[in-house]
Short mmCIF file of C-alpha atoms in Angstrom, two decimals:
data_model
loop_
_atom_site.label_atom_id
_atom_site.label_comp_id
_atom_site.label_asym_id
_atom_site.label_seq_id
_atom_site.Cartn_x
_atom_site.Cartn_y
_atom_site.Cartn_z
CA MET A 1 20.28 -11.64 9.85
CA LEU A 2 19.79 -14.66 7.55
CA THR A 3 18.07 -16.55 10.35
CA PHE A 4 15.85 -13.56 11.01
CA ILE A 5 14.87 -13.28 7.33
CA THR A 6 14.12 -17.02 7.17
CA ARG A 7 11.91 -16.78 10.25
CA ARG A 8 10.03 -13.79 8.86
CA ILE A 9 9.43 -15.56 5.53
CA ALA A 10 8.18 -18.67 7.35
CA ALA A 11 5.88 -16.52 9.52
CA GLY A 12 4.65 -14.78 6.37
CA ALA A 13 3.81 -18.14 4.76
CA VAL A 14 1.78 -19.16 7.84
CA LEU A 15 0.03 -15.78 7.83
CA LEU A 16 -0.78 -16.21 4.15
CA LEU A 17 -2.31 -19.63 4.79
CA VAL A 18 -4.42 -18.44 7.74
CA ILE A 19 -5.71 -15.34 5.95
CA SER A 20 -6.51 -17.31 2.80
CA PHE A 21 -8.60 -19.80 4.82
CA LEU A 22 -10.45 -17.14 6.80
CA SER A 23 -11.07 -15.04 3.69
CA TYR A 24 -12.46 -17.97 1.72
CA VAL A 25 -14.77 -19.04 4.55
CA LEU A 26 -16.02 -15.50 5.17
CA LEU A 27 -16.60 -14.89 1.46
CA SER A 28 -18.61 -18.11 1.28
CA ILE A 29 -20.93 -17.23 4.16
CA PRO A 30 -23.23 -14.84 2.22
CA ASP A 31 -25.94 -16.89 0.56
CA MET A 32 -25.32 -15.54 -2.94
CA ASP A 33 -26.76 -17.55 -5.81
CA VAL A 34 -23.90 -17.06 -8.28
CA GLY A 35 -25.56 -19.21 -10.90
CA ARG A 36 -28.70 -17.04 -10.76
CA GLN A 37 -26.63 -13.86 -11.06
CA LEU A 38 -24.84 -15.23 -14.10
CA LEU A 39 -27.86 -16.62 -15.94
CA GLY A 40 -30.48 -14.05 -14.93
CA GLU A 41 -33.93 -14.31 -13.43
CA GLY A 42 -35.36 -15.98 -16.53
CA ALA A 43 -33.25 -19.12 -16.20
CA SER A 44 -34.90 -22.24 -14.80
CA GLN A 45 -33.78 -23.56 -11.42
CA ASN A 46 -32.36 -26.72 -13.03
CA VAL A 47 -30.11 -24.66 -15.29
CA VAL A 48 -29.03 -22.51 -12.33
CA ASP A 49 -28.23 -25.58 -10.24
CA ALA A 50 -26.21 -27.02 -13.11
CA LYS A 51 -24.21 -23.79 -13.37
CA ASN A 52 -23.49 -23.78 -9.64
CA ALA A 53 -22.37 -27.41 -9.90
CA GLN A 54 -20.12 -26.50 -12.83
CA LEU A 55 -18.45 -23.84 -10.65
CA GLY A 56 -18.11 -26.31 -7.78
CA LEU A 57 -20.43 -24.35 -5.51
CA ASP A 58 -22.53 -27.40 -4.64
CA ARG A 59 -19.65 -28.85 -2.61
CA PRO A 60 -18.79 -28.10 1.06
CA VAL A 61 -16.83 -24.91 1.65
CA LEU A 62 -13.77 -26.78 2.93
CA ALA A 63 -13.66 -28.88 -0.23
CA GLN A 64 -13.92 -25.72 -2.34
CA TYR A 65 -11.08 -24.11 -0.35
CA ALA A 66 -8.85 -27.18 -0.64
CA ASP A 67 -9.38 -27.22 -4.41
CA TRP A 68 -8.64 -23.49 -4.68
CA LEU A 69 -5.51 -23.80 -2.49
CA SER A 70 -4.14 -26.72 -4.50
CA HIS A 71 -4.28 -24.59 -7.65
CA ALA A 72 -3.15 -21.33 -5.97
CA VAL A 73 0.14 -22.81 -4.70
CA ARG A 74 0.94 -23.57 -8.34
CA GLY A 75 0.15 -20.00 -9.38
CA ASP A 76 -3.22 -20.89 -10.91
CA PHE A 77 -5.93 -18.61 -9.53
CA GLY A 78 -8.53 -19.78 -12.03
CA THR A 79 -10.90 -17.63 -14.05
CA SER A 80 -13.43 -15.00 -13.09
CA TRP A 81 -16.93 -16.38 -12.62
CA PHE A 82 -18.50 -13.34 -14.23
CA SER A 83 -16.10 -12.27 -16.99
CA SER A 84 -14.38 -15.63 -17.68
CA GLU A 85 -11.13 -13.66 -17.71
CA ASP A 86 -7.98 -15.35 -16.46
CA VAL A 87 -7.48 -13.96 -12.94
CA SER A 88 -3.68 -13.81 -13.10
CA GLN A 89 -3.80 -11.99 -16.43
CA ALA A 90 -6.49 -9.58 -15.22
CA ILE A 91 -4.39 -8.65 -12.19
CA ALA A 92 -1.23 -8.37 -14.31
CA ASN A 93 -3.03 -5.89 -16.61
CA ARG A 94 -4.05 -3.64 -13.70
CA LEU A 95 -1.03 -4.06 -11.43
CA PRO A 96 1.18 -1.41 -13.17
CA VAL A 97 -1.40 1.29 -12.40
CA THR A 98 -1.50 0.60 -8.67
CA VAL A 99 2.26 0.01 -8.47
CA SER A 100 2.84 3.39 -10.17
CA LEU A 101 0.72 5.10 -7.52
CA MET A 102 2.24 3.31 -4.54
CA LEU A 103 5.84 3.73 -5.61
CA GLY A 104 5.22 7.37 -6.46
CA VAL A 105 3.59 8.06 -3.09
CA THR A 106 6.34 6.21 -1.22
CA LEU A 107 9.07 8.14 -3.05
CA VAL A 108 7.40 11.52 -2.50
CA THR A 109 6.62 10.71 1.14
CA ALA A 110 10.15 9.55 1.91
CA LEU A 111 11.88 12.53 0.31
CA VAL A 112 9.55 15.30 1.52
CA SER A 113 8.96 13.84 4.98
CA PHE A 114 12.63 13.27 5.81
CA LEU A 115 13.56 16.73 4.51
CA LEU A 116 10.80 18.58 6.38
CA GLY A 117 10.99 16.44 9.52
CA ALA A 118 14.77 16.69 9.85
CA TRP A 119 14.72 20.43 9.18
CA ALA A 120 11.90 20.99 11.70
CA GLY A 121 13.64 18.87 14.33
CA MET A 122 16.96 20.68 13.98
CA ARG A 123 15.34 24.15 13.87
CA ARG A 124 12.74 23.55 16.55
CA GLY A 125 10.35 26.48 16.96
CA GLY A 126 11.22 27.95 13.56
CA ALA A 127 8.98 28.64 10.60
CA VAL A 128 9.51 25.20 9.06
CA ASP A 129 8.78 23.52 12.39
CA ARG A 130 5.50 25.40 12.74
CA GLY A 131 4.65 24.59 9.11
CA VAL A 132 5.26 20.86 9.70
CA GLN A 133 3.02 20.88 12.76
CA ILE A 134 0.25 22.67 10.84
CA LEU A 135 0.65 20.18 8.00
CA GLY A 136 0.36 17.36 10.50
CA VAL A 137 -2.94 18.68 11.82
CA LEU A 138 -4.36 19.35 8.35
CA GLY A 139 -3.17 16.00 7.02
CA TYR A 140 -5.08 14.12 9.70
CA ALA A 141 -8.09 16.45 9.79
CA LEU A 142 -8.88 16.73 6.09
CA PRO A 143 -10.64 13.69 4.60
CA GLY A 144 -8.74 12.11 1.74
CA PHE A 145 -11.61 12.41 -0.71
CA LEU A 146 -11.89 16.17 0.00
CA VAL A 147 -8.20 16.70 -0.76
CA THR A 148 -8.62 14.71 -3.96
CA LEU A 149 -11.65 16.71 -5.10
CA ILE A 150 -9.88 20.02 -4.39
CA LEU A 151 -6.88 18.93 -6.47
CA VAL A 152 -9.14 17.89 -9.34
CA LEU A 153 -11.13 21.15 -9.30
CA VAL A 154 -8.05 23.39 -9.11
CA PHE A 155 -5.39 21.66 -11.22
CA ALA A 156 -7.51 19.66 -13.67
CA VAL A 157 -10.73 21.66 -14.14
CA ARG A 158 -9.69 25.29 -13.52
CA LEU A 159 -6.02 25.32 -14.57
CA ASN A 160 -6.18 22.32 -16.93
CA TRP A 161 -2.61 21.32 -16.02
CA PHE A 162 -3.39 17.63 -15.60
CA PRO A 163 -6.12 15.30 -16.91
CA ALA A 164 -9.01 14.76 -14.47
CA ILE A 165 -9.48 11.09 -15.34
CA GLY A 166 -7.76 8.34 -17.30
CA TYR A 167 -4.40 6.59 -17.34
CA THR A 168 -1.62 6.45 -19.93
CA PRO A 169 0.83 3.51 -19.66
CA PHE A 170 4.50 4.43 -19.30
CA THR A 171 5.37 2.31 -22.33
CA GLU A 172 3.07 4.40 -24.53
CA SER A 173 4.07 7.87 -23.36
CA PRO A 174 6.30 8.61 -20.32
CA GLY A 175 5.07 12.20 -20.29
CA GLY A 176 1.45 11.13 -20.49
CA TRP A 177 2.01 8.58 -17.73
CA LEU A 178 3.51 11.27 -15.50
CA SER A 179 0.62 13.67 -16.12
CA THR A 180 -2.00 11.01 -15.29
CA VAL A 181 -0.41 9.84 -12.02
CA THR A 182 0.69 13.23 -10.65
CA LEU A 183 -2.61 14.29 -9.06
CA PRO A 184 -3.41 10.82 -7.61
CA VAL A 185 0.09 10.61 -6.12
CA ILE A 186 -0.20 14.08 -4.57
CA SER A 187 -3.63 13.35 -3.13
CA LEU A 188 -2.38 10.14 -1.51
CA SER A 189 0.86 11.76 -0.31
CA VAL A 190 -0.68 14.56 1.77
CA ALA A 191 -1.69 12.40 4.73
CA SER A 192 1.45 10.25 4.44
CA VAL A 193 3.79 13.25 4.47
CA ALA A 194 1.91 14.71 7.44
CA GLY A 195 2.32 11.53 9.48
CA VAL A 196 5.90 10.57 8.58
CA SER A 197 7.30 14.11 8.84
CA GLN A 198 5.94 14.36 12.38
CA GLN A 199 7.61 11.06 13.23
CA VAL A 200 10.94 12.19 11.74
CA ARG A 201 10.73 15.51 13.60
CA GLY A 202 10.14 13.80 16.93
CA ALA A 203 12.90 11.24 16.33
CA VAL A 204 15.43 13.94 15.39
CA ILE A 205 14.58 15.94 18.53
CA ASP A 206 15.02 12.83 20.70
CA VAL A 207 18.40 11.99 19.14
CA LEU A 208 19.66 15.57 19.52
CA ARG A 209 19.00 15.29 23.27
CA GLN A 210 21.23 12.22 23.63
CA ASP A 211 24.49 12.50 25.56
CA TYR A 212 26.61 11.18 22.72
CA VAL A 213 25.48 14.04 20.49
CA ARG A 214 26.62 16.54 23.13
CA THR A 215 29.92 14.65 23.32
CA LEU A 216 30.38 14.85 19.56
CA ARG A 217 29.69 18.58 19.66
CA ALA A 218 32.16 19.00 22.53
CA ARG A 219 34.82 17.21 20.48
CA GLY A 220 34.39 19.86 17.80
CA LEU A 221 32.89 17.71 15.01
CA PRO A 222 31.23 19.77 12.25
CA PRO A 223 27.44 20.07 12.74
CA SER A 224 26.79 18.73 9.23
CA ARG A 225 28.77 15.55 10.01
CA ILE A 226 26.95 15.06 13.31
CA VAL A 227 23.57 15.42 11.63
CA LEU A 228 24.22 13.34 8.51
CA LYS A 229 26.27 10.54 10.08
CA HIS A 230 24.77 10.20 13.54
CA VAL A 231 21.47 12.04 14.03
CA LEU A 232 19.65 11.12 10.81
CA ARG A 233 20.89 7.55 10.88
CA ASN A 234 19.56 6.93 14.39
CA ALA A 235 16.36 8.87 13.75
CA SER A 236 15.55 6.93 10.58
CA ALA A 237 14.53 3.65 12.26
CA PRO A 238 11.18 4.81 13.75
CA ALA A 239 10.45 6.85 10.63
CA LEU A 240 10.97 3.79 8.42
CA SER A 241 8.52 1.81 10.55
CA VAL A 242 5.86 4.48 10.06
CA LEU A 243 6.66 4.71 6.35
CA GLY A 244 6.16 0.95 6.03
CA MET A 245 2.77 1.16 7.75
CA GLN A 246 1.81 4.08 5.52
CA PHE A 247 2.68 1.99 2.44
CA VAL A 248 0.37 -0.78 3.62
CA GLY A 249 -2.39 1.76 4.33
CA LEU A 250 -2.07 3.09 0.78
CA LEU A 251 -3.79 -0.05 -0.46
CA GLY A 252 -7.04 1.19 1.09
CA GLY A 253 -6.57 4.78 -0.06
CA ALA A 254 -5.86 3.64 -3.62
CA VAL A 255 -9.39 2.23 -3.87
CA LEU A 256 -10.96 5.68 -3.47
CA VAL A 257 -8.40 7.56 -5.56
CA GLU A 258 -8.61 5.11 -8.46
CA GLN A 259 -12.40 5.43 -8.47
CA ILE A 260 -12.27 9.25 -8.54
CA PHE A 261 -9.58 9.48 -11.24
CA GLY A 262 -10.97 6.62 -13.30
CA LEU A 263 -7.73 4.64 -13.07
CA PRO A 264 -7.94 0.96 -14.11
CA GLY A 265 -5.97 -0.32 -11.12
CA LEU A 266 -6.39 -2.98 -8.45
CA GLY A 267 -8.42 -0.65 -6.21
CA SER A 268 -11.26 -0.20 -8.69
CA MET A 269 -10.96 -3.89 -9.58
CA THR A 270 -11.40 -4.83 -5.92
CA VAL A 271 -14.59 -2.79 -5.60
CA THR A 272 -16.08 -4.17 -8.81
CA TYR A 273 -15.47 -7.85 -8.12
CA THR A 274 -16.24 -7.68 -4.39
CA THR A 275 -19.75 -6.36 -5.06
CA ARG A 276 -20.28 -9.26 -7.46
CA GLY A 277 -18.99 -11.89 -5.03
CA ASP A 278 -16.42 -13.19 -7.54
CA ILE A 279 -14.42 -15.32 -5.11
CA PRO A 280 -11.55 -16.36 -7.45
CA VAL A 281 -10.70 -12.71 -8.20
CA ILE A 282 -11.15 -11.54 -4.61
CA MET A 283 -8.97 -14.33 -3.22
CA ALA A 284 -6.19 -13.53 -5.69
CA LEU A 285 -6.32 -9.86 -4.68
CA VAL A 286 -6.24 -10.77 -0.98
CA MET A 287 -3.21 -13.01 -1.50
CA LEU A 288 -1.42 -10.32 -3.50
CA THR A 289 -2.09 -7.78 -0.73
CA VAL A 290 -0.84 -10.07 2.04
CA ILE A 291 2.33 -10.93 0.08
CA GLY A 292 2.94 -7.21 -0.44
CA VAL A 293 2.50 -6.47 3.27
CA VAL A 294 4.89 -9.27 4.28
CA LEU A 295 7.54 -8.16 1.79
CA ILE A 296 7.29 -4.49 2.80
CA ASN A 297 7.59 -5.31 6.50
CA LEU A 298 10.56 -7.55 5.78
CA LEU A 299 12.24 -4.82 3.72
CA VAL A 300 11.68 -2.26 6.49
CA ASP A 301 13.14 -4.61 9.12
CA ILE A 302 16.22 -5.22 6.96
CA MET A 303 16.74 -1.48 6.41
CA ILE A 304 16.35 -0.78 10.14
CA GLY A 305 18.90 -3.50 10.91
CA TRP A 306 21.28 -1.98 8.37
CA LEU A 307 20.88 1.53 9.82
CA ASN A 308 21.06 0.41 13.44
CA PRO A 309 23.07 -2.79 14.10
CA LYS A 310 21.64 -2.91 17.64
CA ALA A 311 18.21 -3.63 16.15
CA ARG A 312 19.40 -6.72 14.30
CA ILE A 313 18.05 -10.00 15.50
CA ALA A 314 20.42 -12.91 15.20
#
């Protein structure tokens, strides 16, 4: 297992390097005059050229990338071209918002999906099974923004149970924090629960058909022991893989949800700085995303290896 983890970390480092290079080159292709955007149309061309030279934009792209990489490996992502804000500090200020959403969605998805999927798989054809299948269709069919708008209109505007916009840090008020993240977490969880619960249902049905489950039943083991110790454990591996992919996909969904709910997270930050072409901020966000994806995939692989020793890679 240690060798496997070392290999995955090394592969993640190579992936990080490749994506950072491609991202920097692609971001540099658009012919955006950053100096002109910063100084305005009234600035003379000499002043604009001097500003671009100050930012290092008059050098070849490879030289710019090498300079950025040499600072990034030391944890220095520079400052924003447009706000002069330290990039690391700007991300650190917004990271708790996005982490709150993603952890909340992952927790809700894992609990609800495994409960519904396992129940539907064990009681195939029952009311819960039909409900899970309907949820699966609705979860994929309904656009995420429509679900979000319905939640806002019903629970924030009509019933006034939760605030429609804004974010309260947990350190200021745990209750306020919970009320501000509840609707965003629910809106992001609908599609995730629909997908993962279907995967759990199918995995449970497949495991229940295995010969060793029939053997355990024939030996007279209690059904609860068979389900908890053997069925769920073997059915969890494919469900964890889907849950890991859903977590990665949440990064894209968080952009829309943060915009609608007015949350100052990384999603809204990504939209704002991408439209400006602020490469230092965008590159830091890309690196943070890739690191998160690598760590999540590694964690999922470790959990699958723990649940199913046959899946371990020496």
